Amino acid sequence: MEAKTATGAIIASKLRSDFRERYGTEAKVVRAPGRVNLIGEHTDYNDGFVMPVAIEPGVWIAIAPRADRKLRAYSQNFSESAEVDLDESHPRPHGHWSDYVQGLAVMLQKNAGYQLRGANLLIFGDLPIGSGLSSSAAIEVATGLALLENSGSTINRVELAKLCRGSENEFVGAHVGIMDPFISCNGRAGHALMLDCRSLDYRLLPIPDGVDLVICNTMVKHALATGEYNTRRAECEEGVRRLSQRLPHVLALRDVSVEDLDRYGKDLPENIYKRCRHVVTENVRVRDAAAALEKADLAALGRLMAESHVSLKDDYEVSCLELDLMVDIAAQIDGVYGARMTGGGFGGSTVNLVDKKAVPDFQRRVVSEYEKGTGLMPQIIVSTAAEGARDVEA
Ligand code: GLA
C-alpha cells in the first residue's frame, strides 16, 4: 500500500469525496509518481544506464466500474471531461490529455490481450506539466493500474512500464524511452533505481539520510523540445550506423566504449561525434555514480552530476540558458552536493542533492538569484525519494 505522506492522504481523500459528488458511487484510488533522474540522461533509448528516483508529486486516479463499454474521465487539472469507447475499431490520438487514457486502454486490450470493463475516472495531478518531471508517464501508469484494478486484473510492473512506453511511441507519437514509466512503476521510498535499459535488470540504491532532493523548475518550456528530442535520437542512430561499419558488434551506443570512440570517432561528422561522446561517457558516469551511492559518497556523486550537466550542455546540446543559470546558482551554495538538468532538456527542471540543513537557505538564494537573472519566479519542490505506483487505501 501507498506510504501515506500527509499531502498524499489529503489528496486521495478529497478525490474520493469529489468522485462521490460527480458520479454518485464509491471509488478505488491509485497513485503513480513523477520522477527526477539523478544521472543517465538521453541514455535510455541508447540501451544504456539511468538512475531515476520517484518523487512525491504524482497523479491520482479514482475509478469505479460502469455498466457500458465506455471510459468517462474527468480531469480536475483541465476542468474537462472526455469519453473513450473501449470498442472503438480505429482509435486515434487527438492531441488531448485523454490520449494518455485512451492509449493505455488500447495497449492493454489490443497489445496485451486484457479485457477491460467500462469505468468512470476522476484524475488529479500535482506535478507541474511539461516541466521534465514525467507527468505523462505518471498519468499513463496510474491509468494502467486503475483500468486493470477496475477489471479485476493484475500486471507485472515491468510489463506495465513497457506498455506505457508503447502507448507513447505508438499511440501518442512521442519517441521516448523506458525510463519514466519504469521508475513510476518500480520506484522505492528512500532509494534511487539503477536501470539497465537493455536487459531491464535493476537494483535499488539507498539515498543517504540527511539529503533532500530539491527540484528547481525553471518555468521555461521550449517549443523545440519534441522535434529536437527526435533529432537527437536520429543522430544517435546515425552514430551507430557509422560506428558499426568498423565495430560490427555495435547494436546501440551502449556497445561503444570510450576507447572505441577515441579510435573511430574522428571519422564521424562533428555533431554526431559529440552526441555519441555524451552517451558513451554518460554511461560510464552512471556506473561510477552507482558505485559512489553504494559507498554513500555524495561528494563523488555530485562531481559526476556536474560532469553530466556539462556534457548535456556542450556535447548533447539539450540545455538552455535558464537551466545553466539554475545549475550555476546551485553550485555556489554551501550544502549542495550535486546539481544538473534532469529529463529531456530545453527547459524544465534541475535536480539538486542538498544537505537537509541547507535546504531553507538554498531555496531563498535560488529564488532570489534566479529571479534577478531571468525575471522568472522558479518553482521549488523539496521531495524525498518516494514509492512507485500503488493503490491508496481509504
Ligand atoms: C524524456 C524521455 C525519457 C528520456 C529522457 C532523457 O524524459 O521521456 O525516456 O529519454 O527524456 O533522458
Short mmCIF file of C-alpha atoms and ligand atoms in Angstrom, two decimals:
data_model
loop_
_atom_site.label_atom_id
_atom_site.label_comp_id
_atom_site.label_asym_id
_atom_site.label_seq_id
_atom_site.Cartn_x
_atom_site.Cartn_y
_atom_site.Cartn_z
CA MET A 1 0.00 0.00 0.00
CA GLU A 2 0.98 3.59 -0.52
CA ALA A 3 3.09 5.03 2.28
CA LYS A 4 0.89 7.86 3.42
CA THR A 5 2.50 11.25 3.19
CA ALA A 6 0.25 13.88 4.73
CA THR A 7 -0.35 15.57 1.37
CA GLY A 8 -0.94 12.25 -0.41
CA ALA A 9 -3.57 11.19 2.14
CA ILE A 10 -5.37 14.54 1.84
CA ILE A 11 -5.37 14.38 -1.96
CA ALA A 12 -6.72 10.80 -2.00
CA SER A 13 -9.50 11.53 0.47
CA LYS A 14 -10.55 14.70 -1.37
CA LEU A 15 -10.57 12.76 -4.64
CA ARG A 16 -12.86 10.10 -3.14
CA SER A 17 -15.36 12.69 -1.98
CA ASP A 18 -15.20 14.59 -5.31
CA PHE A 19 -15.81 11.27 -7.07
CA ARG A 20 -18.90 10.59 -4.93
CA GLU A 21 -20.24 14.01 -5.79
CA ARG A 22 -19.62 13.67 -9.53
CA TYR A 23 -20.53 10.03 -10.15
CA GLY A 24 -22.57 9.07 -7.06
CA THR A 25 -20.54 5.97 -6.11
CA GLU A 26 -17.51 4.96 -4.05
CA ALA A 27 -14.19 4.63 -5.88
CA LYS A 28 -10.82 2.96 -5.63
CA VAL A 29 -7.81 5.28 -5.78
CA VAL A 30 -4.38 4.65 -7.31
CA ARG A 31 -1.38 6.94 -7.38
CA ALA A 32 1.64 6.99 -9.70
CA PRO A 33 4.61 9.26 -9.00
CA GLY A 34 6.61 11.58 -11.23
CA ARG A 35 10.38 11.31 -11.21
CA VAL A 36 13.70 13.03 -11.29
CA ASN A 37 16.71 11.43 -12.87
CA LEU A 38 19.88 11.71 -10.78
CA ILE A 39 22.12 10.83 -13.70
CA GLY A 40 21.98 8.99 -17.05
CA GLU A 41 20.29 11.43 -19.43
CA HIS A 42 19.41 10.54 -23.03
CA THR A 43 20.88 7.09 -22.47
CA ASP A 44 17.65 5.08 -22.11
CA TYR A 45 16.88 4.94 -25.86
CA ASN A 46 20.53 4.03 -26.48
CA ASP A 47 20.14 0.81 -24.43
CA GLY A 48 22.22 2.43 -21.68
CA PHE A 49 22.03 3.10 -17.93
CA VAL A 50 19.86 5.52 -15.95
CA MET A 51 19.41 6.34 -12.26
CA PRO A 52 15.98 7.87 -11.64
CA VAL A 53 14.12 8.41 -8.35
CA ALA A 54 10.33 8.52 -7.85
CA ILE A 55 9.16 11.75 -6.20
CA GLU A 56 6.20 12.71 -4.01
CA PRO A 57 4.22 14.74 -6.58
CA GLY A 58 2.31 12.49 -8.96
CA VAL A 59 -1.05 11.61 -10.49
CA TRP A 60 -4.01 10.22 -8.55
CA ILE A 61 -6.92 8.45 -10.25
CA ALA A 62 -10.21 7.48 -8.60
CA ILE A 63 -12.07 4.78 -10.53
CA ALA A 64 -15.29 2.74 -10.37
CA PRO A 65 -16.97 0.45 -12.93
CA ARG A 66 -19.68 1.48 -15.41
CA ALA A 67 -22.22 -0.89 -16.92
CA ASP A 68 -21.37 0.04 -20.55
CA ARG A 69 -18.13 -0.16 -22.57
CA LYS A 70 -17.11 3.45 -22.08
CA LEU A 71 -14.42 5.21 -20.09
CA ARG A 72 -15.71 8.53 -18.84
CA ALA A 73 -12.81 10.57 -17.46
CA TYR A 74 -12.78 13.98 -15.79
CA SER A 75 -9.50 15.86 -15.34
CA GLN A 76 -9.53 18.21 -12.37
CA ASN A 77 -6.42 19.93 -13.72
CA PHE A 78 -8.04 20.78 -17.05
CA SER A 79 -11.64 21.03 -15.66
CA GLU A 80 -12.73 18.96 -18.60
CA SER A 81 -14.26 15.55 -19.30
CA ALA A 82 -13.57 13.10 -22.10
CA GLU A 83 -15.06 9.84 -23.27
CA VAL A 84 -13.32 6.78 -24.70
CA ASP A 85 -15.17 3.91 -26.38
CA LEU A 86 -13.42 0.66 -25.43
CA ASP A 87 -14.74 -0.96 -28.63
CA GLU A 88 -13.59 1.82 -30.99
CA SER A 89 -12.33 -0.02 -34.06
CA HIS A 90 -9.80 2.61 -35.24
CA PRO A 91 -8.69 4.53 -32.15
CA ARG A 92 -6.73 7.69 -32.99
CA PRO A 93 -4.98 10.33 -30.85
CA HIS A 94 -6.46 13.84 -30.71
CA GLY A 95 -3.57 15.82 -29.24
CA HIS A 96 -5.53 15.95 -25.97
CA TRP A 97 -4.79 14.82 -22.38
CA SER A 98 -7.27 11.97 -22.88
CA ASP A 99 -4.84 10.43 -25.42
CA TYR A 100 -2.89 9.12 -22.41
CA VAL A 101 -6.01 7.37 -21.10
CA GLN A 102 -7.07 6.03 -24.47
CA GLY A 103 -3.51 4.96 -25.39
CA LEU A 104 -3.27 2.78 -22.30
CA ALA A 105 -6.68 1.23 -22.92
CA VAL A 106 -5.59 0.42 -26.50
CA MET A 107 -2.28 -1.09 -25.38
CA LEU A 108 -3.88 -3.15 -22.60
CA GLN A 109 -6.64 -4.54 -24.82
CA LYS A 110 -5.05 -4.83 -28.26
CA ASN A 111 -1.39 -5.45 -27.46
CA ALA A 112 -1.60 -7.28 -24.14
CA GLY A 113 -4.99 -9.03 -24.54
CA TYR A 114 -6.69 -7.75 -21.38
CA GLN A 115 -10.49 -7.47 -21.38
CA LEU A 116 -11.27 -4.12 -19.76
CA ARG A 117 -14.52 -3.04 -18.12
CA GLY A 118 -16.09 0.36 -18.64
CA ALA A 119 -15.29 2.90 -15.93
CA ASN A 120 -15.75 6.38 -14.52
CA LEU A 121 -12.45 8.07 -13.74
CA LEU A 122 -11.53 11.19 -11.85
CA ILE A 123 -7.94 12.39 -12.40
CA PHE A 124 -5.82 14.83 -10.40
CA GLY A 125 -2.11 15.56 -10.60
CA ASP A 126 0.13 17.79 -8.51
CA LEU A 127 3.07 17.53 -10.91
CA PRO A 128 3.76 20.61 -12.99
CA ILE A 129 3.01 19.64 -16.60
CA GLY A 130 5.80 19.94 -19.18
CA SER A 131 8.49 20.55 -16.57
CA GLY A 132 10.62 17.48 -17.17
CA LEU A 133 9.16 15.58 -14.19
CA SER A 134 7.25 12.93 -16.18
CA SER A 135 3.65 13.95 -15.73
CA SER A 136 2.81 11.92 -18.87
CA ALA A 137 4.37 8.70 -17.55
CA ALA A 138 2.57 9.25 -14.22
CA ILE A 139 -0.86 9.56 -15.87
CA GLU A 140 -0.15 6.52 -18.05
CA VAL A 141 0.99 4.31 -15.19
CA ALA A 142 -1.90 5.44 -12.97
CA THR A 143 -4.36 4.83 -15.81
CA GLY A 144 -2.96 1.37 -16.50
CA LEU A 145 -3.17 0.31 -12.85
CA ALA A 146 -6.62 1.85 -12.40
CA LEU A 147 -8.10 0.19 -15.51
CA LEU A 148 -6.68 -3.21 -14.54
CA GLU A 149 -7.80 -2.90 -10.92
CA ASN A 150 -11.27 -1.96 -12.18
CA SER A 151 -11.32 -5.06 -14.39
CA GLY A 152 -10.12 -7.47 -11.69
CA SER A 153 -6.72 -8.00 -13.39
CA THR A 154 -3.13 -7.66 -12.25
CA ILE A 155 0.07 -7.00 -14.19
CA ASN A 156 3.79 -7.39 -13.77
CA ARG A 157 5.33 -3.92 -13.23
CA VAL A 158 7.98 -4.30 -15.94
CA GLU A 159 5.25 -5.28 -18.43
CA LEU A 160 3.19 -2.25 -17.43
CA ALA A 161 6.19 0.05 -17.99
CA LYS A 162 6.68 -1.45 -21.46
CA LEU A 163 3.02 -0.92 -22.34
CA CYS A 164 3.24 2.72 -21.20
CA ARG A 165 6.26 3.27 -23.43
CA GLY A 166 4.36 1.51 -26.23
CA SER A 167 1.43 3.88 -25.77
CA GLU A 168 3.75 6.93 -26.02
CA ASN A 169 5.61 5.55 -29.04
CA GLU A 170 2.73 4.01 -30.98
CA PHE A 171 -0.37 5.94 -29.90
CA VAL A 172 0.62 9.38 -28.59
CA GLY A 173 3.51 9.60 -31.09
CA ALA A 174 6.40 10.58 -28.76
CA HIS A 175 9.54 8.52 -29.32
CA VAL A 176 10.55 8.42 -25.66
CA GLY A 177 12.45 5.67 -23.85
CA ILE A 178 11.51 3.35 -20.96
CA MET A 179 12.96 5.32 -18.03
CA ASP A 180 9.95 7.38 -16.96
CA PRO A 181 7.24 4.71 -16.76
CA PHE A 182 9.78 2.25 -15.36
CA ILE A 183 10.61 4.36 -12.31
CA SER A 184 6.97 5.37 -11.83
CA CYS A 185 6.10 1.64 -11.69
CA ASN A 186 9.09 0.39 -9.71
CA GLY A 187 10.36 3.24 -7.50
CA ARG A 188 11.01 2.55 -3.83
CA ALA A 189 10.87 5.00 -0.92
CA GLY A 190 14.34 6.14 0.12
CA HIS A 191 16.01 4.69 -2.98
CA ALA A 192 17.30 5.55 -6.43
CA LEU A 193 16.92 2.87 -9.10
CA MET A 194 19.87 1.91 -11.29
CA LEU A 195 18.38 0.51 -14.50
CA ASP A 196 19.99 -1.27 -17.41
CA CYS A 197 17.68 -0.17 -20.22
CA ARG A 198 18.70 -3.11 -22.41
CA SER A 199 18.08 -6.05 -20.07
CA LEU A 200 15.69 -4.08 -17.79
CA ASP A 201 17.58 -5.51 -14.80
CA TYR A 202 17.68 -3.04 -11.95
CA ARG A 203 18.96 -2.52 -8.46
CA LEU A 204 17.77 -0.19 -5.74
CA LEU A 205 20.37 2.07 -4.17
CA PRO A 206 19.64 3.73 -0.81
CA ILE A 207 19.87 7.52 -0.74
CA PRO A 208 21.72 8.51 2.43
CA ASP A 209 19.73 10.17 5.23
CA GLY A 210 20.47 13.81 5.61
CA VAL A 211 19.97 14.86 1.98
CA ASP A 212 16.86 16.08 0.21
CA LEU A 213 16.09 16.06 -3.47
CA VAL A 214 15.37 19.64 -4.39
CA ILE A 215 13.79 20.22 -7.77
CA CYS A 216 14.05 23.66 -9.34
CA ASN A 217 11.58 24.27 -12.14
CA THR A 218 12.94 26.96 -14.48
CA MET A 219 9.35 27.67 -15.63
CA VAL A 220 10.67 27.58 -19.20
CA LYS A 221 9.18 25.23 -21.78
CA HIS A 222 10.96 25.38 -25.09
CA ALA A 223 8.79 24.71 -28.09
CA LEU A 224 11.54 22.81 -29.90
CA ALA A 225 11.74 20.09 -27.26
CA THR A 226 9.87 17.31 -29.12
CA GLY A 227 11.47 17.97 -32.50
CA GLU A 228 14.96 18.23 -31.04
CA TYR A 229 14.41 15.07 -28.96
CA ASN A 230 13.63 13.14 -32.13
CA THR A 231 16.62 14.72 -33.89
CA ARG A 232 18.93 13.56 -31.08
CA ARG A 233 17.56 10.02 -31.39
CA ALA A 234 18.20 10.08 -35.13
CA GLU A 235 21.75 11.41 -34.58
CA CYS A 236 22.48 8.55 -32.18
CA GLU A 237 21.15 6.04 -34.72
CA GLU A 238 23.38 7.60 -37.35
CA GLY A 239 26.35 7.23 -34.99
CA VAL A 240 25.51 3.54 -34.51
CA ARG A 241 25.17 3.03 -38.27
CA ARG A 242 28.58 4.54 -38.96
CA LEU A 243 30.45 3.01 -36.00
CA SER A 244 29.05 -0.48 -36.63
CA GLN A 245 30.78 -0.47 -40.03
CA ARG A 246 34.08 -0.64 -38.09
CA LEU A 247 32.72 -2.38 -34.99
CA PRO A 248 30.17 -5.00 -36.09
CA HIS A 249 29.14 -5.90 -32.52
CA VAL A 250 27.73 -2.38 -32.02
CA LEU A 251 23.92 -2.53 -31.99
CA ALA A 252 23.40 0.60 -29.89
CA LEU A 253 25.65 3.30 -28.41
CA ARG A 254 25.61 1.20 -25.25
CA ASP A 255 28.06 -1.11 -27.02
CA VAL A 256 30.61 1.64 -27.75
CA SER A 257 33.45 2.17 -25.24
CA VAL A 258 35.36 5.41 -24.65
CA GLU A 259 38.38 3.73 -26.32
CA ASP A 260 36.28 2.76 -29.37
CA LEU A 261 35.17 6.33 -29.73
CA ASP A 262 38.73 7.68 -29.37
CA ARG A 263 39.80 5.34 -32.10
CA TYR A 264 36.96 5.55 -34.63
CA GLY A 265 35.16 8.74 -33.64
CA LYS A 266 37.38 11.03 -35.73
CA ASP A 267 35.70 9.73 -38.89
CA LEU A 268 32.26 10.86 -37.68
CA PRO A 269 30.73 14.23 -38.59
CA GLU A 270 31.37 16.68 -35.73
CA ASN A 271 27.77 16.83 -34.39
CA ILE A 272 27.34 13.03 -34.50
CA TYR A 273 30.66 12.61 -32.70
CA LYS A 274 29.55 14.99 -29.94
CA ARG A 275 26.20 13.22 -29.44
CA CYS A 276 28.00 9.85 -29.25
CA ARG A 277 30.59 11.22 -26.83
CA HIS A 278 27.84 12.37 -24.47
CA VAL A 279 26.09 8.99 -24.46
CA VAL A 280 29.25 6.91 -24.18
CA THR A 281 30.71 8.99 -21.33
CA GLU A 282 27.32 9.31 -19.59
CA ASN A 283 27.01 5.54 -19.40
CA VAL A 284 30.39 5.41 -17.64
CA ARG A 285 29.27 8.17 -15.28
CA VAL A 286 26.08 6.33 -14.32
CA ARG A 287 28.01 3.24 -13.36
CA ASP A 288 30.50 5.33 -11.39
CA ALA A 289 27.59 7.14 -9.74
CA ALA A 290 26.06 3.82 -8.66
CA ALA A 291 29.38 2.85 -7.07
CA ALA A 292 29.53 6.25 -5.33
CA LEU A 293 25.98 5.93 -3.99
CA GLU A 294 26.71 2.41 -2.76
CA LYS A 295 29.51 3.90 -0.65
CA ALA A 296 27.29 6.86 0.35
CA ASP A 297 29.95 9.09 -1.26
CA LEU A 298 27.80 12.12 -2.04
CA ALA A 299 30.77 14.29 -2.99
CA ALA A 300 31.74 11.85 -5.76
CA LEU A 301 28.12 11.55 -6.92
CA GLY A 302 27.87 15.35 -7.03
CA ARG A 303 31.00 15.66 -9.18
CA LEU A 304 29.55 13.16 -11.66
CA MET A 305 26.27 15.10 -11.76
CA ALA A 306 28.22 18.28 -12.58
CA GLU A 307 30.12 16.50 -15.38
CA SER A 308 26.84 15.13 -16.73
CA HIS A 309 25.40 18.63 -16.95
CA VAL A 310 28.42 19.95 -18.84
CA SER A 311 28.22 17.05 -21.27
CA LEU A 312 24.48 17.65 -21.87
CA LYS A 313 25.18 21.34 -22.43
CA ASP A 314 28.26 21.13 -24.65
CA ASP A 315 28.07 17.75 -26.38
CA TYR A 316 24.40 16.82 -26.46
CA GLU A 317 23.26 20.46 -26.66
CA VAL A 318 19.95 19.98 -24.86
CA SER A 319 20.39 22.53 -22.08
CA CYS A 320 19.41 26.22 -22.23
CA LEU A 321 20.44 29.49 -20.56
CA GLU A 322 17.89 29.15 -17.78
CA LEU A 323 18.92 25.58 -16.87
CA ASP A 324 22.60 26.57 -16.94
CA LEU A 325 21.94 29.57 -14.70
CA MET A 326 19.94 27.42 -12.25
CA VAL A 327 22.82 24.91 -12.06
CA ASP A 328 25.43 27.68 -11.66
CA ILE A 329 23.48 29.32 -8.82
CA ALA A 330 23.11 25.97 -7.01
CA ALA A 331 26.79 25.13 -7.37
CA GLN A 332 27.73 28.28 -5.39
CA ILE A 333 25.59 27.37 -2.37
CA ASP A 334 27.02 25.56 0.69
CA GLY A 335 25.49 22.16 1.37
CA VAL A 336 24.79 21.36 -2.30
CA TYR A 337 26.38 18.05 -3.31
CA GLY A 338 25.22 17.96 -6.92
CA ALA A 339 23.11 19.92 -9.42
CA ARG A 340 22.17 19.19 -13.02
CA MET A 341 19.36 19.42 -15.53
CA THR A 342 17.00 16.45 -15.40
CA GLY A 343 14.76 14.96 -18.11
CA GLY A 344 14.72 15.75 -21.81
CA GLY A 345 16.04 19.35 -21.52
CA PHE A 346 15.39 22.63 -23.40
CA GLY A 347 13.80 23.98 -20.22
CA GLY A 348 12.09 22.06 -17.45
CA SER A 349 13.83 21.38 -14.16
CA THR A 350 17.12 20.80 -12.40
CA VAL A 351 17.70 18.17 -9.70
CA ASN A 352 19.80 19.11 -6.69
CA LEU A 353 21.11 16.94 -3.87
CA VAL A 354 21.11 19.23 -0.87
CA ASP A 355 22.05 18.71 2.76
CA LYS A 356 18.72 18.87 4.66
CA LYS A 357 20.05 21.61 6.95
CA ALA A 358 20.96 23.77 3.96
CA VAL A 359 17.59 23.50 2.20
CA PRO A 360 15.91 26.70 3.55
CA ASP A 361 18.92 28.85 2.59
CA PHE A 362 19.15 27.05 -0.76
CA GLN A 363 15.53 27.88 -1.55
CA ARG A 364 15.93 31.55 -0.63
CA ARG A 365 19.05 32.02 -2.70
CA VAL A 366 17.81 30.16 -5.77
CA VAL A 367 14.56 32.13 -5.84
CA SER A 368 16.25 35.49 -5.44
CA GLU A 369 19.20 34.93 -7.80
CA TYR A 370 17.21 33.17 -10.50
CA GLU A 371 14.58 35.87 -10.47
CA LYS A 372 17.27 38.53 -10.67
CA GLY A 373 18.88 36.78 -13.65
CA THR A 374 15.76 35.91 -15.66
CA GLY A 375 12.78 37.87 -14.32
CA LEU A 376 11.08 34.50 -13.72
CA MET A 377 9.89 33.11 -10.40
CA PRO A 378 11.09 29.49 -10.18
CA GLN A 379 9.06 26.72 -8.57
CA ILE A 380 10.98 24.77 -5.93
CA ILE A 381 9.86 21.29 -4.87
CA VAL A 382 11.53 19.51 -1.95
CA SER A 383 10.92 15.78 -2.06
CA THR A 384 12.10 12.57 -0.51
CA ALA A 385 12.57 9.53 -2.74
CA ALA A 386 9.01 8.19 -2.93
CA GLU A 387 7.27 4.84 -3.55
CA GLY A 388 6.38 3.68 -7.04
CA ALA A 389 2.73 3.42 -8.17
CA ARG A 390 0.33 1.92 -5.62
CA ASP A 391 -3.32 1.52 -4.63
CA VAL A 392 -4.15 4.08 -1.99
CA GLU A 393 -6.22 2.64 0.88
CA ALA A 394 -9.27 4.58 2.11
C1 GLA B 1 12.46 12.18 -21.52
C2 GLA B 1 12.08 10.80 -22.02
C3 GLA B 1 12.96 9.71 -21.38
C4 GLA B 1 14.43 10.05 -21.52
C5 GLA B 1 14.70 11.48 -21.07
C6 GLA B 1 16.13 11.91 -21.32
O1 GLA B 1 12.17 12.29 -20.15
O2 GLA B 1 10.73 10.53 -21.69
O3 GLA B 1 12.66 8.47 -21.99
O4 GLA B 1 14.89 9.83 -22.82
O5 GLA B 1 13.86 12.41 -21.73
O6 GLA B 1 16.97 11.17 -20.52
#
